[in-house]
PDB file of N, CA and C in Angstrom:
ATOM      1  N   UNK A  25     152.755 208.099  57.075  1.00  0.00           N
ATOM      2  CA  UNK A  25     152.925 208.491  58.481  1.00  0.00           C
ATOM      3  C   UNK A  25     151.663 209.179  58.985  1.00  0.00           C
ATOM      4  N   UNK A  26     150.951 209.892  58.395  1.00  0.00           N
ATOM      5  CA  UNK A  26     149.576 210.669  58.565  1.00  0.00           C
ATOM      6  C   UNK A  26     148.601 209.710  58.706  1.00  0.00           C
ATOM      7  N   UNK A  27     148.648 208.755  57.977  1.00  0.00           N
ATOM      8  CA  UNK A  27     147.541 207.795  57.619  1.00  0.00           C
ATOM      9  C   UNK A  27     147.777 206.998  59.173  1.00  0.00           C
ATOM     10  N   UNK A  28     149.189 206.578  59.232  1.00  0.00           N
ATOM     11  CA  UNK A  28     149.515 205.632  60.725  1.00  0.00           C
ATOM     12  C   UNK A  28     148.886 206.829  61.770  1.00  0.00           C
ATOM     13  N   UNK A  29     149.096 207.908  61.602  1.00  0.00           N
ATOM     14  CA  UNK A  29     148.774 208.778  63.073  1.00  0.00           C
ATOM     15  C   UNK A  29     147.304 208.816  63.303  1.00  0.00           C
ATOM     16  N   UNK A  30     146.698 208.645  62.571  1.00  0.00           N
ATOM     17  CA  UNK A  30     144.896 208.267  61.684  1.00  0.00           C
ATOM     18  C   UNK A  30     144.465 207.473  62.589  1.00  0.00           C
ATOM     19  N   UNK A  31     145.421 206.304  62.099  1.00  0.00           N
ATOM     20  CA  UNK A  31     144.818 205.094  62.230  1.00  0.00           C
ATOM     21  C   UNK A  31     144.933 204.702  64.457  1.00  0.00           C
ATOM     22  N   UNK A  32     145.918 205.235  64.260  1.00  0.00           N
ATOM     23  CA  UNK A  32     146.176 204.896  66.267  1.00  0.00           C
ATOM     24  C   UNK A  32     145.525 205.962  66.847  1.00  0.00           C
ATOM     25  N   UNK A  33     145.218 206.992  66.439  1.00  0.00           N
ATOM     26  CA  UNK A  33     143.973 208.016  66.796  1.00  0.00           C
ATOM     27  C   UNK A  33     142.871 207.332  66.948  1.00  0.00           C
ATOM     28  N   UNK A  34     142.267 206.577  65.974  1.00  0.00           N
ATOM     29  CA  UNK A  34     141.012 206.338  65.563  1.00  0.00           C
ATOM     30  C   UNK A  34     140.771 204.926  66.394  1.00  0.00           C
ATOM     31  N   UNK A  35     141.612 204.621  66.744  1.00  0.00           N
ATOM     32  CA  UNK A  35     141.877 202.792  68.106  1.00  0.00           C
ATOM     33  C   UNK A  35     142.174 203.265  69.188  1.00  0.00           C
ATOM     34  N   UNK A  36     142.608 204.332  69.433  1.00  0.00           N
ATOM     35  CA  UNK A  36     142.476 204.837  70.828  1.00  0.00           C
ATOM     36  C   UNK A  36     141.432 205.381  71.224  1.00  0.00           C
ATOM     37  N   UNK A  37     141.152 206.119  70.487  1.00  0.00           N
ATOM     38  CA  UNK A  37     139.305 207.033  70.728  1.00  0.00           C
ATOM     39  C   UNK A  37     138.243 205.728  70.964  1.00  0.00           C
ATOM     40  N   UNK A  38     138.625 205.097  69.841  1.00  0.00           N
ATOM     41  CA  UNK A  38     137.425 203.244  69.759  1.00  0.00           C
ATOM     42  C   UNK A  38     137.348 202.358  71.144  1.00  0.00           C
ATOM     43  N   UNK A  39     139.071 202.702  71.689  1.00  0.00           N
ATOM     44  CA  UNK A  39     139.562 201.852  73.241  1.00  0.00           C
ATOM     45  C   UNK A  39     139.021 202.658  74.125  1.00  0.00           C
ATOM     46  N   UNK A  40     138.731 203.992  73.760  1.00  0.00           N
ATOM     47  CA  UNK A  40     138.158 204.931  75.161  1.00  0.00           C
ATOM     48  C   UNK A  40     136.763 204.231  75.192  1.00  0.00           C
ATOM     49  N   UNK A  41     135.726 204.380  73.630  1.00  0.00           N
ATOM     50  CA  UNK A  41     134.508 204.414  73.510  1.00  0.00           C
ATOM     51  C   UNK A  41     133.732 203.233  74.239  1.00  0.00           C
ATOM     52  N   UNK A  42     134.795 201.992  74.456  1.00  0.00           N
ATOM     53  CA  UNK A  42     134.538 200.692  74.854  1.00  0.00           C
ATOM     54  C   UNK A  42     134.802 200.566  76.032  1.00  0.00           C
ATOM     55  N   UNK A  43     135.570 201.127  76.744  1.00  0.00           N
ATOM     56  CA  UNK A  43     136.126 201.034  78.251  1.00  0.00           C
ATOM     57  C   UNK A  43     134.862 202.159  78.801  1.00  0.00           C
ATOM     58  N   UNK A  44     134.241 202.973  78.182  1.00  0.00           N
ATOM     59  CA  UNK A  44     133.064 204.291  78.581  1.00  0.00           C
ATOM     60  C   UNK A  44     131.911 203.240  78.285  1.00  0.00           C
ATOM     61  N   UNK A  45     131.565 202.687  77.744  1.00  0.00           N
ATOM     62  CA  UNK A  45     130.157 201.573  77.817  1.00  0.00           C
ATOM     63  C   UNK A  45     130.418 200.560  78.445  1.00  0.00           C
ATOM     64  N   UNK A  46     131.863 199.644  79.046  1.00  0.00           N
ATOM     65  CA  UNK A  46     131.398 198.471  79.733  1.00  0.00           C
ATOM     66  C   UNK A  46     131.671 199.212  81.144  1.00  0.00           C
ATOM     67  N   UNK A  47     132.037 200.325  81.389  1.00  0.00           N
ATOM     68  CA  UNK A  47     131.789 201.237  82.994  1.00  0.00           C
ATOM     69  C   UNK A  47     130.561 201.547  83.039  1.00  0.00           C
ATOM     70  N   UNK A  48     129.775 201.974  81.775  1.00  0.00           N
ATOM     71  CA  UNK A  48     128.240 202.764  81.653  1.00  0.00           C
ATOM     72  C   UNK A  48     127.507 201.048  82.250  1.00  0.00           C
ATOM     73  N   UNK A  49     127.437 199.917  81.792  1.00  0.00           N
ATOM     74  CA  UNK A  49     127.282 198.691  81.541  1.00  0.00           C
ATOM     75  C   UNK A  49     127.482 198.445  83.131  1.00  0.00           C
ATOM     76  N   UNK A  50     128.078 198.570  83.454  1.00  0.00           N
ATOM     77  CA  UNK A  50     128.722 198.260  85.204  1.00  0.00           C
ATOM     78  C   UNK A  50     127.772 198.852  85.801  1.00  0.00           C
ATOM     79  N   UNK A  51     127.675 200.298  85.654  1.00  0.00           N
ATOM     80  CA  UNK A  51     127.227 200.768  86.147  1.00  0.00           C
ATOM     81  C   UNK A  51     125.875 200.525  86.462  1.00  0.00           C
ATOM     82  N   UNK A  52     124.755 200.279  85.494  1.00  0.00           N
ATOM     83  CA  UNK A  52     123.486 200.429  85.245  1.00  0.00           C
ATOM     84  C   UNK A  52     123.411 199.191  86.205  1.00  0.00           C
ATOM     85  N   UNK A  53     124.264 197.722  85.717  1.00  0.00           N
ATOM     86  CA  UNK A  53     123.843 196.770  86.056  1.00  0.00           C
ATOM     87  C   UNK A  53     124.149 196.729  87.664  1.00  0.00           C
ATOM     88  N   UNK A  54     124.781 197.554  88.298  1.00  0.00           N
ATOM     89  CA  UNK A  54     124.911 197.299  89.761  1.00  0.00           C
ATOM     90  C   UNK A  54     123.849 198.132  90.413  1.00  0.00           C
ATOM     91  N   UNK A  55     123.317 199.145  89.665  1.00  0.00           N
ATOM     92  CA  UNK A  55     121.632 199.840  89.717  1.00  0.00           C
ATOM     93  C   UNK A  55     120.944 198.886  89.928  1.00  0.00           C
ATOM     94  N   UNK A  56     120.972 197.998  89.092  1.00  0.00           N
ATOM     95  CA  UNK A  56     119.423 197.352  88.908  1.00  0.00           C
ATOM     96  C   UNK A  56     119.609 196.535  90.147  1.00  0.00           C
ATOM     97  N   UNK A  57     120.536 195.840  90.274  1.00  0.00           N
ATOM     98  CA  UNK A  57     120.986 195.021  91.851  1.00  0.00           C
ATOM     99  C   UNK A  57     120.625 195.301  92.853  1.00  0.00           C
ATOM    100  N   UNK A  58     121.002 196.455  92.785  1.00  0.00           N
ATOM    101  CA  UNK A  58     120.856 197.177  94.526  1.00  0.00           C
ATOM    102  C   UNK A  58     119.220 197.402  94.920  1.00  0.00           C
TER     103      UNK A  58
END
């Protein structure tokens, strides 16, 4: 049960880290556009 609470900790933090670089990613690239 520790190990499961681990493991969906550690894929949620990973789902933040990825949704925070393709916004960072958005971001830059609508910079360079404008």
């Amino acid at each position: 049960m520790n190990f499961l609470f681990t493991l969906t900790t550690f894929v949620r933090d990973r789902k933040d880290m990825q949704t925070f670089y393709i916004s960072k990613y958005l971001l830059d690239f609508k910079n360079i556009k404008i």
